């Protein structure tokens, strides 16, 4: 598999450090608010990367942190702690805030069919590891103390040879880039504009998420947390580190500086960065007030998997502009795939005839091309185009009644294989029992929507049941009953 490495600025053949296994870390959300669908796009792309590696036979150890302390208003370490600010606003403890939004995030990724990470560590539970890394850096004289409002232990970036390699800029250039790009006001006593805090001193009013240490009472910086937790669980030198493109100039640049200064060896082999989602050609961001959450989409009648499929329309290293029209179009397309799979399932289960070698070859070729595109830096849009051309060819055969049961089975096996990377739950639609459980799932979802007085969504689910599955609903005093349209049987 080829993957684009930000560090070398080219596509490289992936080779793991240990045969057969991949250690992969992704910077998780700062759990002070709902993740927006832009954030979620990033986690979907990372999920596709993980699935593609697993499809190639690797055992992947996947760690995603949940940042619950230390992420300040600006990524460049100025302003207030995002979680502290939210806890004051909502009049809840910081722990309550982070627990609530962590749960929401985990719920979102589950709905999006993102494979559950092996671990989701929180910095507040790793203070000893973080402090021991800080001590190592201090021992090697990378740190200095700054007093005053933004006081803390700071990392002297001029001491790290090759600082900023990820950005492609040299040290001098980065100094001005950081100042002008992020309009960062540096506290007094800072030696270089790029220097950052690994430990911030707490003001005496802080009661929560502060710890005593030999450096003074305080809390860790955001960058040191990821260095400490990724190395703890994946080793001091590991394979893949992911994040959004915004992490390149500061967060990941600083992670490299800390980790490599502490260990004296290379930190990560492949740096993989996901491009932004936009709205009206502007980055989706809470500060621009242009965000949607997954819940917002669902309230408007859209589905999590429909959104997942929507993000597949554009390569992960390209900007993706969000519109509801495009989302709806993607959802219709996905429904079309599900409807196609049901027809194929019917032939596989009830059809006859013997396999057609010509059709078999068509399926094999499509499979090969699909996975070739995936292996080319996860080119999902191209892979999907291959899949759609297979759907077109197969649909012609289906319509002409020319598909044998064996061919249909082969087709289903190919789609199951595609889905191991796409994660769109194709299997649910490709067997009778799967279809029945999908129907029951949708009925339950409609009931939930009705109870929540989301009638528009309830109606949309009803329409979907009719169009995709040929299922009609009847609301009776005893509850909802369903039957197949055209079937003479009594409602089930
Ligand atoms: P945060 O909670 O701000 O640390 O962001 C969580 C993840 O989402 C990070 O990997 C960010 O780089 C990424 N991210 C932030 N904004 C966007 C966006 N508009 N589109 C895609 N990813 C984003
Ligand atoms: Zn991180």
Coordinates of C-alpha atoms and ligand atoms in Angstrom, one line a residue:
X1 CA 0.0 0.0 0.0
X2 CA 1.1 3.5 -0.8
X3 CA 0.4 6.3 1.6
X4 CA 1.2 10.0 1.5
X5 CA 3.7 11.0 4.2
X6 CA 3.6 14.7 5.2
X7 CA 7.1 14.4 6.5
X8 CA 8.6 13.5 3.1
X9 CA 5.9 15.1 1.0
X10 CA 5.4 12.1 -1.2
X11 CA 3.5 8.9 -1.5
X12 CA 5.5 6.0 0.1
X13 CA 5.2 2.3 0.2
X14 CA 4.0 1.4 3.6
X15 CA 6.3 -0.9 5.5
X16 CA 5.6 -1.6 9.2
X17 CA 8.2 -1.6 11.9
X18 CA 7.1 -5.0 13.1
X19 CA 6.1 -7.6 10.6
X20 CA 2.4 -8.0 10.4
X21 CA 1.4 -5.3 12.8
X22 CA 0.7 -1.6 12.6
X23 CA 0.8 0.9 15.5
X24 CA -1.3 3.9 14.8
X25 CA -2.2 7.0 16.8
X26 CA -4.7 9.6 16.0
X27 CA -5.2 12.9 17.9
X28 CA -8.6 12.7 19.3
X29 CA -11.2 15.4 20.0
X30 CA -11.0 17.9 22.7
X31 CA -14.1 17.0 24.6
X32 CA -15.5 20.4 25.5
X33 CA -18.3 20.3 22.9
X34 CA -19.9 18.1 20.4
X35 CA -17.7 16.9 17.6
X36 CA -18.8 18.5 14.3
X37 CA -19.2 16.6 11.1
X38 CA -15.9 18.1 9.9
X39 CA -14.1 16.5 12.8
X40 CA -16.0 13.3 12.1
X41 CA -14.8 13.4 8.4
X42 CA -11.3 13.1 9.8
X43 CA -12.1 10.1 11.9
X44 CA -13.9 8.4 9.0
X45 CA -10.8 8.8 6.8
X46 CA -8.7 7.4 9.6
X47 CA -11.1 4.5 9.9
X48 CA -10.8 3.7 6.2
X49 CA -7.0 3.8 6.6
X50 CA -7.2 1.3 9.5
X51 CA -9.7 -0.9 7.6
X52 CA -7.5 -0.9 4.5
X53 CA -4.5 -2.0 6.6
X54 CA -6.5 -4.7 8.2
X55 CA -7.7 -5.8 4.7
X56 CA -4.0 -6.2 3.8
X57 CA -3.7 -8.6 6.7
X58 CA -2.1 -6.3 9.3
X59 CA -3.1 -6.4 12.9
X60 CA -3.6 -2.8 13.8
X61 CA -3.3 -1.3 17.3
X62 CA -5.2 1.9 17.1
X63 CA -5.1 4.6 19.8
X64 CA -7.2 7.7 19.8
X65 CA -7.0 10.0 22.8
X66 CA -9.7 12.1 24.4
X67 CA -8.2 15.5 25.3
X68 CA -9.7 16.5 28.6
X69 CA -7.2 19.0 29.8
X70 CA -4.6 21.4 28.5
X71 CA -6.0 22.4 25.0
X72 CA -6.1 26.2 25.1
X73 CA -8.2 28.5 23.0
X74 CA -5.4 28.7 20.4
X75 CA -3.5 25.6 19.3
X76 CA -0.4 27.7 19.8
X77 CA -1.0 27.7 23.6
X78 CA -2.6 31.1 24.3
X79 CA -5.9 31.9 25.8
X80 CA -7.9 29.8 28.3
X81 CA -8.3 26.1 28.6
X82 CA -11.3 25.2 26.3
X83 CA -12.8 22.8 28.9
X84 CA -12.5 25.2 31.8
X85 CA -14.2 27.9 29.8
X86 CA -17.1 25.6 28.8
X87 CA -17.4 24.3 32.4
X88 CA -17.9 27.9 33.6
X89 CA -20.4 28.6 30.8
X90 CA -22.4 25.5 31.5
X91 CA -21.9 25.7 35.3
X92 CA -20.8 22.1 35.4
X93 CA -17.6 20.6 36.7
X94 CA -14.8 20.0 34.1
X95 CA -15.2 16.3 34.7
X96 CA -18.9 16.5 34.0
X97 CA -18.2 18.3 30.8
X98 CA -15.5 15.9 29.6
X99 CA -17.5 12.8 30.5
X100 CA -20.6 14.1 28.7
X101 CA -18.8 15.0 25.5
X102 CA -16.6 11.9 25.5
X103 CA -19.7 9.8 25.6
X104 CA -21.2 11.8 22.8
X105 CA -18.1 11.3 20.7
X106 CA -18.0 7.6 21.3
X107 CA -21.7 7.4 20.3
X108 CA -21.0 9.4 17.1
X109 CA -18.2 7.2 16.0
X110 CA -20.3 4.1 16.7
X111 CA -23.1 5.4 14.6
X112 CA -20.7 6.1 11.8
X113 CA -19.5 2.5 11.9
X114 CA -16.0 3.6 12.8
X115 CA -14.2 0.6 14.3
X116 CA -13.7 1.2 18.0
X117 CA -10.1 2.2 18.8
X118 CA -8.2 -0.2 21.0
X119 CA -7.7 2.5 23.5
X120 CA -9.0 6.0 24.2
X121 CA -6.7 7.4 26.9
X122 CA -7.3 10.7 28.6
X123 CA -4.5 12.9 29.7
X124 CA -6.1 13.6 33.1
X125 CA -5.5 9.9 33.8
X126 CA -1.8 10.0 32.6
X127 CA -0.3 12.8 34.6
X128 CA 2.5 10.7 36.0
X129 CA 3.5 9.6 32.5
X130 CA 3.4 13.2 31.2
X131 CA 5.5 14.4 34.2
X132 CA 8.0 11.7 33.7
X133 CA 8.4 12.8 30.0
X134 CA 8.7 16.4 31.1
X135 CA 11.4 15.4 33.6
X136 CA 13.3 13.7 30.9
X137 CA 13.2 16.8 28.7
X138 CA 14.2 18.9 31.7
X139 CA 17.2 16.6 32.4
X140 CA 18.3 17.2 28.8
X141 CA 18.0 20.9 29.2
X142 CA 15.2 21.5 26.7
X143 CA 13.0 23.3 29.2
X144 CA 13.0 26.7 30.9
X145 CA 10.8 28.4 33.4
X146 CA 8.5 31.4 32.5
X147 CA 6.7 33.3 35.2
X148 CA 3.6 35.6 35.0
X149 CA 0.1 34.9 33.7
X150 CA 1.1 32.4 31.1
X151 CA 3.8 30.9 33.4
X152 CA 5.0 27.4 33.1
X153 CA 7.7 25.2 31.9
X154 CA 8.5 25.9 28.2
X155 CA 10.2 24.0 25.6
X156 CA 13.1 25.8 23.8
X157 CA 12.5 24.9 20.2
X158 CA 15.8 26.4 19.1
X159 CA 17.5 23.6 20.9
X160 CA 15.9 20.9 18.8
X161 CA 17.8 20.3 15.5
X162 CA 15.4 20.1 12.6
X163 CA 12.5 21.7 14.4
X164 CA 9.6 22.2 12.0
X165 CA 10.6 19.5 9.5
X166 CA 7.0 18.5 9.1
X167 CA 6.1 22.0 7.8
X168 CA 8.9 22.1 5.2
X169 CA 10.0 25.4 6.6
X170 CA 13.2 26.2 8.3
X171 CA 13.5 27.4 11.9
X172 CA 13.7 31.1 11.0
X173 CA 10.9 31.0 8.6
X174 CA 8.6 29.2 11.1
X175 CA 9.1 31.9 13.7
X176 CA 7.5 34.6 11.5
X177 CA 4.9 32.1 10.1
X178 CA 3.7 31.3 13.6
X179 CA 3.5 34.9 14.6
X180 CA 1.7 36.1 11.5
X181 CA -0.4 33.0 10.8
X182 CA -1.7 32.6 14.3
X183 CA -1.5 36.1 15.5
X184 CA -0.1 34.7 18.7
X185 CA 0.9 37.1 21.5
X186 CA 3.7 35.5 23.4
X187 CA 4.0 35.9 27.1
X188 CA 7.0 37.7 28.4
X189 CA 10.1 35.6 28.9
X190 CA 9.5 33.4 25.9
X191 CA 12.7 32.8 24.0
X192 CA 11.3 31.9 20.5
X193 CA 7.9 32.5 19.1
X194 CA 7.6 28.7 18.5
X195 CA 8.3 27.8 22.1
X196 CA 5.4 26.2 23.9
X197 CA 4.4 25.1 27.4
X198 CA 4.7 21.5 28.5
X199 CA 3.5 22.4 31.9
X200 CA 1.3 25.4 32.8
X201 CA 1.2 26.8 36.3
X202 CA -2.3 27.0 37.7
X203 CA -3.7 30.1 39.2
X204 CA -4.8 29.7 42.8
X205 CA -8.5 29.8 41.9
X206 CA -8.3 26.5 40.0
X207 CA -9.8 23.7 41.8
X208 CA -10.2 20.9 39.2
X209 CA -7.8 19.3 36.8
X210 CA -4.7 20.7 38.5
X211 CA -1.9 18.6 39.9
X212 CA 1.0 19.1 42.2
X213 CA 4.4 18.5 40.7
X214 CA 8.0 19.3 41.3
X215 CA 7.6 22.2 38.8
X216 CA 4.7 23.6 40.8
X217 CA 1.0 23.2 40.8
X218 CA -0.4 23.1 37.3
X219 CA -1.6 21.1 34.3
X220 CA 0.0 19.7 31.2
X221 CA 0.2 21.3 27.8
X222 CA -1.8 19.7 25.0
X223 CA 1.2 18.6 22.9
X224 CA 3.1 16.8 25.6
X225 CA 0.0 14.7 26.3
X226 CA 0.0 13.2 22.9
X227 CA 3.7 12.5 23.0
X228 CA 3.4 10.8 26.4
X229 CA 0.3 8.7 25.7
X230 CA 1.2 7.6 22.2
X231 CA 4.7 6.5 23.3
X232 CA 3.3 4.7 26.3
X233 CA 0.9 2.6 24.3
X234 CA 2.6 2.3 20.9
X235 CA 6.3 2.5 21.7
X236 CA 8.8 5.3 21.5
X237 CA 9.0 4.7 17.7
X238 CA 5.8 3.7 15.9
X239 CA 4.3 3.5 12.5
X240 CA 1.5 6.0 11.8
X241 CA 0.4 9.2 13.4
X242 CA -2.8 10.9 12.0
X243 CA -4.7 14.1 12.4
X244 CA -6.2 17.0 10.6
X245 CA -4.0 19.3 8.5
X246 CA -4.3 22.0 11.2
X247 CA -2.0 19.8 13.4
X248 CA 0.9 20.0 11.0
X249 CA 2.5 23.4 11.9
X250 CA 2.2 23.3 15.7
X251 CA 0.7 20.3 17.5
X252 CA 2.5 17.6 15.5
X253 CA 5.6 19.6 15.0
X254 CA 5.8 20.0 18.8
X255 CA 5.1 16.3 19.4
X256 CA 8.1 15.4 17.2
X257 CA 10.3 17.9 19.0
X258 CA 9.4 16.6 22.5
X259 CA 9.4 12.9 21.7
X260 CA 12.6 12.8 19.6
X261 CA 14.4 15.1 22.1
X262 CA 13.4 12.7 24.9
X263 CA 14.3 9.4 23.3
X264 CA 17.0 10.5 20.8
X265 CA 15.4 8.3 18.1
X266 CA 12.8 8.7 15.4
X267 CA 9.3 9.1 16.7
X268 CA 6.9 8.2 13.9
X269 CA 7.5 6.8 10.4
X270 CA 4.4 8.0 8.5
X271 CA 2.6 11.2 9.2
X272 CA -0.9 11.2 7.6
X273 CA -3.0 14.3 7.5
X274 CA -6.6 14.8 6.6
X275 CA -7.9 17.9 4.8
X276 CA -10.7 20.0 6.1
X277 CA -14.4 20.0 5.5
X278 CA -15.8 23.3 4.6
X279 CA -19.1 25.1 4.4
X280 CA -19.5 27.8 1.8
X281 CA -15.8 27.3 1.1
X282 CA -14.9 28.2 4.6
X283 CA -13.4 25.8 7.2
X284 CA -16.1 24.2 9.3
X285 CA -15.3 25.4 12.8
X286 CA -17.0 26.3 16.0
X287 CA -15.4 29.7 16.0
X288 CA -17.0 30.5 12.5
X289 CA -20.4 29.3 13.8
X290 CA -20.9 27.2 10.7
X291 CA -20.9 23.7 12.3
X292 CA -23.3 20.8 12.1
X293 CA -23.3 17.9 14.5
X294 CA -24.3 14.4 13.6
X295 CA -27.4 15.0 15.7
X296 CA -28.2 18.1 13.6
X297 CA -28.1 15.9 10.4
X298 CA -30.3 13.2 12.0
X299 CA -32.9 15.8 13.1
X300 CA -33.1 16.8 9.5
X301 CA -33.8 13.2 8.5
X302 CA -30.3 12.2 7.4
X303 CA -28.5 9.1 8.4
X304 CA -25.0 8.6 9.8
X305 CA -24.0 6.1 7.2
X306 CA -25.4 8.4 4.5
X307 CA -23.0 11.0 5.8
X308 CA -20.2 8.5 5.9
X309 CA -20.8 7.7 2.2
X310 CA -21.0 11.4 1.4
X311 CA -17.5 11.9 2.7
X312 CA -16.3 9.2 0.3
X313 CA -17.0 11.5 -2.7
X314 CA -13.7 13.4 -2.3
X315 CA -10.2 12.1 -1.5
X316 CA -9.1 12.6 2.1
X317 CA -6.3 15.0 1.1
X318 CA -8.7 17.4 -0.7
X319 CA -11.1 20.0 0.7
X320 CA -14.7 18.8 0.9
X321 CA -17.5 21.4 0.7
X322 CA -20.6 20.4 2.7
X323 CA -24.1 21.0 1.4
X324 CA -27.3 19.4 2.2
X325 CA -28.1 18.9 -1.5
X326 CA -24.9 16.9 -1.9
X327 CA -25.6 14.9 1.2
X328 CA -29.1 14.0 0.0
X329 CA -27.7 13.0 -3.4
X330 CA -25.2 10.7 -1.7
X331 CA -27.9 9.2 0.5
X332 CA -30.0 8.4 -2.6
X333 CA -27.1 6.8 -4.2
X334 CA -26.4 4.7 -1.1
X335 CA -30.0 3.6 -1.0
X336 CA -29.7 2.6 -4.6
X337 CA -26.7 0.4 -3.7
X338 CA -28.7 -1.2 -0.8
X339 CA -31.7 -1.8 -3.2
X340 CA -29.3 -3.4 -5.7
X341 CA -27.8 -5.7 -3.0
X342 CA -31.3 -6.9 -2.0
X343 CA -32.0 -7.9 -5.6
X344 CA -28.7 -9.8 -5.8
X345 CA -29.5 -11.5 -2.4
X346 CA -32.8 -12.7 -3.7
X347 CA -31.1 -14.3 -6.7
X348 CA -28.4 -15.8 -4.5
X349 CA -31.0 -17.3 -2.3
X350 CA -33.7 -18.3 -4.7
X351 CA -32.1 -18.3 -8.2
X352 CA -30.7 -21.2 -10.2
X353 CA -28.4 -21.8 -13.1
X354 CA -24.6 -22.3 -13.2
X355 CA -21.9 -19.8 -12.9
X356 CA -20.9 -17.7 -16.0
X357 CA -17.1 -17.5 -16.2
X358 CA -17.3 -14.3 -18.2
X359 CA -19.3 -12.7 -15.3
X360 CA -16.9 -14.2 -12.8
X361 CA -14.0 -12.5 -14.5
X362 CA -15.8 -9.2 -14.5
X363 CA -16.3 -9.4 -10.7
X364 CA -12.6 -10.4 -10.2
X365 CA -11.4 -7.5 -12.3
X366 CA -13.6 -5.0 -10.5
X367 CA -12.3 -6.3 -7.2
X368 CA -8.8 -6.0 -8.2
X369 CA -9.3 -2.4 -9.5
X370 CA -11.2 -1.4 -6.4
X371 CA -8.3 -2.5 -4.1
X372 CA -5.7 -1.1 -6.4
X373 CA -7.3 2.3 -5.9
X374 CA -7.5 1.8 -2.1
X375 CA -3.8 0.8 -2.0
X376 CA -3.0 4.0 -3.9
X377 CA -3.1 6.4 -0.9
X378 CA -6.8 5.4 -0.1
X379 CA -8.3 6.7 -3.4
X380 CA -11.8 6.0 -2.3
X381 CA -13.5 8.0 -5.1
X382 CA -11.8 6.0 -7.7
X383 CA -12.6 2.7 -5.9
X384 CA -16.2 3.7 -5.7
X385 CA -16.3 4.4 -9.4
X386 CA -15.1 0.9 -10.1
X387 CA -17.7 -0.5 -7.7
X388 CA -20.5 1.5 -9.5
X389 CA -19.4 0.3 -12.9
X390 CA -19.7 -3.3 -11.5
X391 CA -23.2 -2.4 -10.3
X392 CA -24.2 -1.1 -13.7
X393 CA -22.9 -4.2 -15.5
X394 CA -24.6 -6.5 -13.0
X395 CA -27.9 -4.6 -13.1
X396 CA -28.2 -5.2 -16.8
X397 CA -27.8 -8.9 -16.2
X398 CA -30.3 -8.8 -13.3
X399 CA -32.9 -6.9 -15.4
X400 CA -32.5 -9.5 -18.2
X401 CA -32.9 -12.3 -15.7
X402 CA -29.5 -13.5 -16.7
X403 CA -27.8 -13.9 -13.3
X404 CA -27.3 -17.3 -11.9
X405 CA -27.4 -18.0 -8.1
X406 CA -23.7 -18.7 -8.2
X407 CA -22.9 -15.4 -9.9
X408 CA -25.0 -13.6 -7.4
X409 CA -23.1 -15.3 -4.5
X410 CA -19.8 -14.3 -6.0
X411 CA -21.1 -10.7 -6.4
X412 CA -22.1 -10.6 -2.7
X413 CA -18.7 -11.9 -1.7
X414 CA -17.1 -9.1 -3.6
X415 CA -19.3 -6.4 -2.0
X416 CA -18.6 -7.9 1.4
X417 CA -15.0 -7.5 0.6
X418 CA -15.5 -3.8 -0.5
X419 CA -17.4 -3.2 2.6
X420 CA -14.6 -4.4 4.9
X421 CA -12.9 -1.1 3.8
X422 CA -16.0 1.1 3.2
X423 CA -17.9 0.2 6.4
X424 CA -21.4 0.8 5.0
X425 CA -23.0 -2.4 6.4
X426 CA -23.6 -4.0 3.0
X427 CA -23.9 -7.4 4.7
X428 CA -27.2 -6.2 6.2
X429 CA -28.7 -5.8 2.8
X430 CA -27.2 -8.8 1.2
X431 CA -29.2 -11.6 2.9
X432 CA -32.8 -12.2 3.8
X433 CA -32.1 -12.3 7.6
X434 CA -30.0 -9.2 7.3
X435 CA -32.7 -7.4 5.5
X436 CA -35.3 -8.4 8.1
X437 CA -33.1 -7.0 10.9
X438 CA -32.5 -3.8 8.8
X439 CA -36.2 -3.4 8.5
X440 CA -36.7 -3.9 12.2
X441 CA -33.9 -1.4 13.0
X442 CA -35.6 1.2 10.8
X443 CA -39.0 0.7 12.4
X444 CA -37.5 1.1 15.8
X445 CA -35.7 4.3 14.6
X446 CA -39.0 5.6 13.3
X447 CA -40.7 4.9 16.6
X448 CA -38.0 6.7 18.4
X449 CA -38.4 9.7 16.1
X450 CA -42.1 9.7 16.7
X451 CA -41.7 9.6 20.4
X452 CA -39.3 12.5 20.1
X453 CA -42.0 14.3 18.0
X454 CA -39.6 14.4 15.0
X455 CA -42.4 13.7 12.6
X456 CA -40.5 14.7 9.5
X457 CA -37.8 12.2 10.2
X458 CA -40.4 9.5 11.0
X459 CA -42.0 10.1 7.7
X460 CA -38.7 9.9 5.9
X461 CA -38.0 6.5 7.4
X462 CA -41.4 5.3 6.4
X463 CA -40.7 6.4 2.8
X464 CA -37.3 4.7 2.9
X465 CA -38.9 1.5 4.1
X466 CA -41.3 1.6 1.2
X467 CA -38.9 2.5 -1.5
X468 CA -35.9 0.4 -0.4
X469 CA -37.6 -2.6 1.0
X470 CA -41.2 -2.6 -0.3
X471 CA -42.4 -2.5 3.3
X472 CA -45.6 -0.7 4.3
X473 CA -46.4 0.3 7.9
X474 CA -49.6 0.3 9.7
X475 CA -49.9 2.2 13.0
X476 CA -52.4 0.3 15.2
X477 CA -53.4 0.9 18.8
X478 CA -51.3 -2.2 19.6
X479 CA -48.3 -0.7 17.9
X480 CA -46.8 -0.6 14.5
X481 CA -47.2 -3.6 12.1
X482 CA -45.5 -4.0 8.8
X483 CA -46.1 -6.0 5.7
X484 CA -44.6 -6.4 2.2
X485 CA -46.5 -4.5 -0.4
X486 CA -48.1 -6.9 -2.9
X487 CA -47.9 -9.8 -0.5
X488 CA -51.3 -11.3 0.4
X489 CA -50.1 -12.4 3.7
X490 CA -51.4 -10.8 6.9
X491 CA -49.1 -8.1 8.3
X492 CA -46.2 -9.5 10.3
Ligands
LIG1 P1 -10.2 19.1 17.8 O1 -11.3 18.5 18.7 O2 -10.4 20.5 17.5 O3 -8.8 18.8 18.3 O4 -10.4 18.4 16.4 C1 -10.5 17.0 16.2 C2 -10.0 16.6 14.9 O5 -10.8 17.2 13.8 C3 -8.5 17.0 14.6 O6 -7.9 15.9 13.9 C4 -8.7 18.2 13.7 O7 -7.6 18.3 12.9 C5 -9.9 17.8 12.9 N1 -10.7 18.9 12.3 C6 -10.9 20.2 12.8 N2 -11.7 20.9 12.0 C7 -11.9 20.1 10.9 C8 -12.6 20.4 9.7 N3 -13.3 21.5 9.4 N4 -12.7 19.3 8.8 C9 -12.0 18.2 9.1 N5 -11.3 17.9 10.2 C10 -11.3 18.9 11.1
LIG2 ZN1 -2.4 15.1 19.5

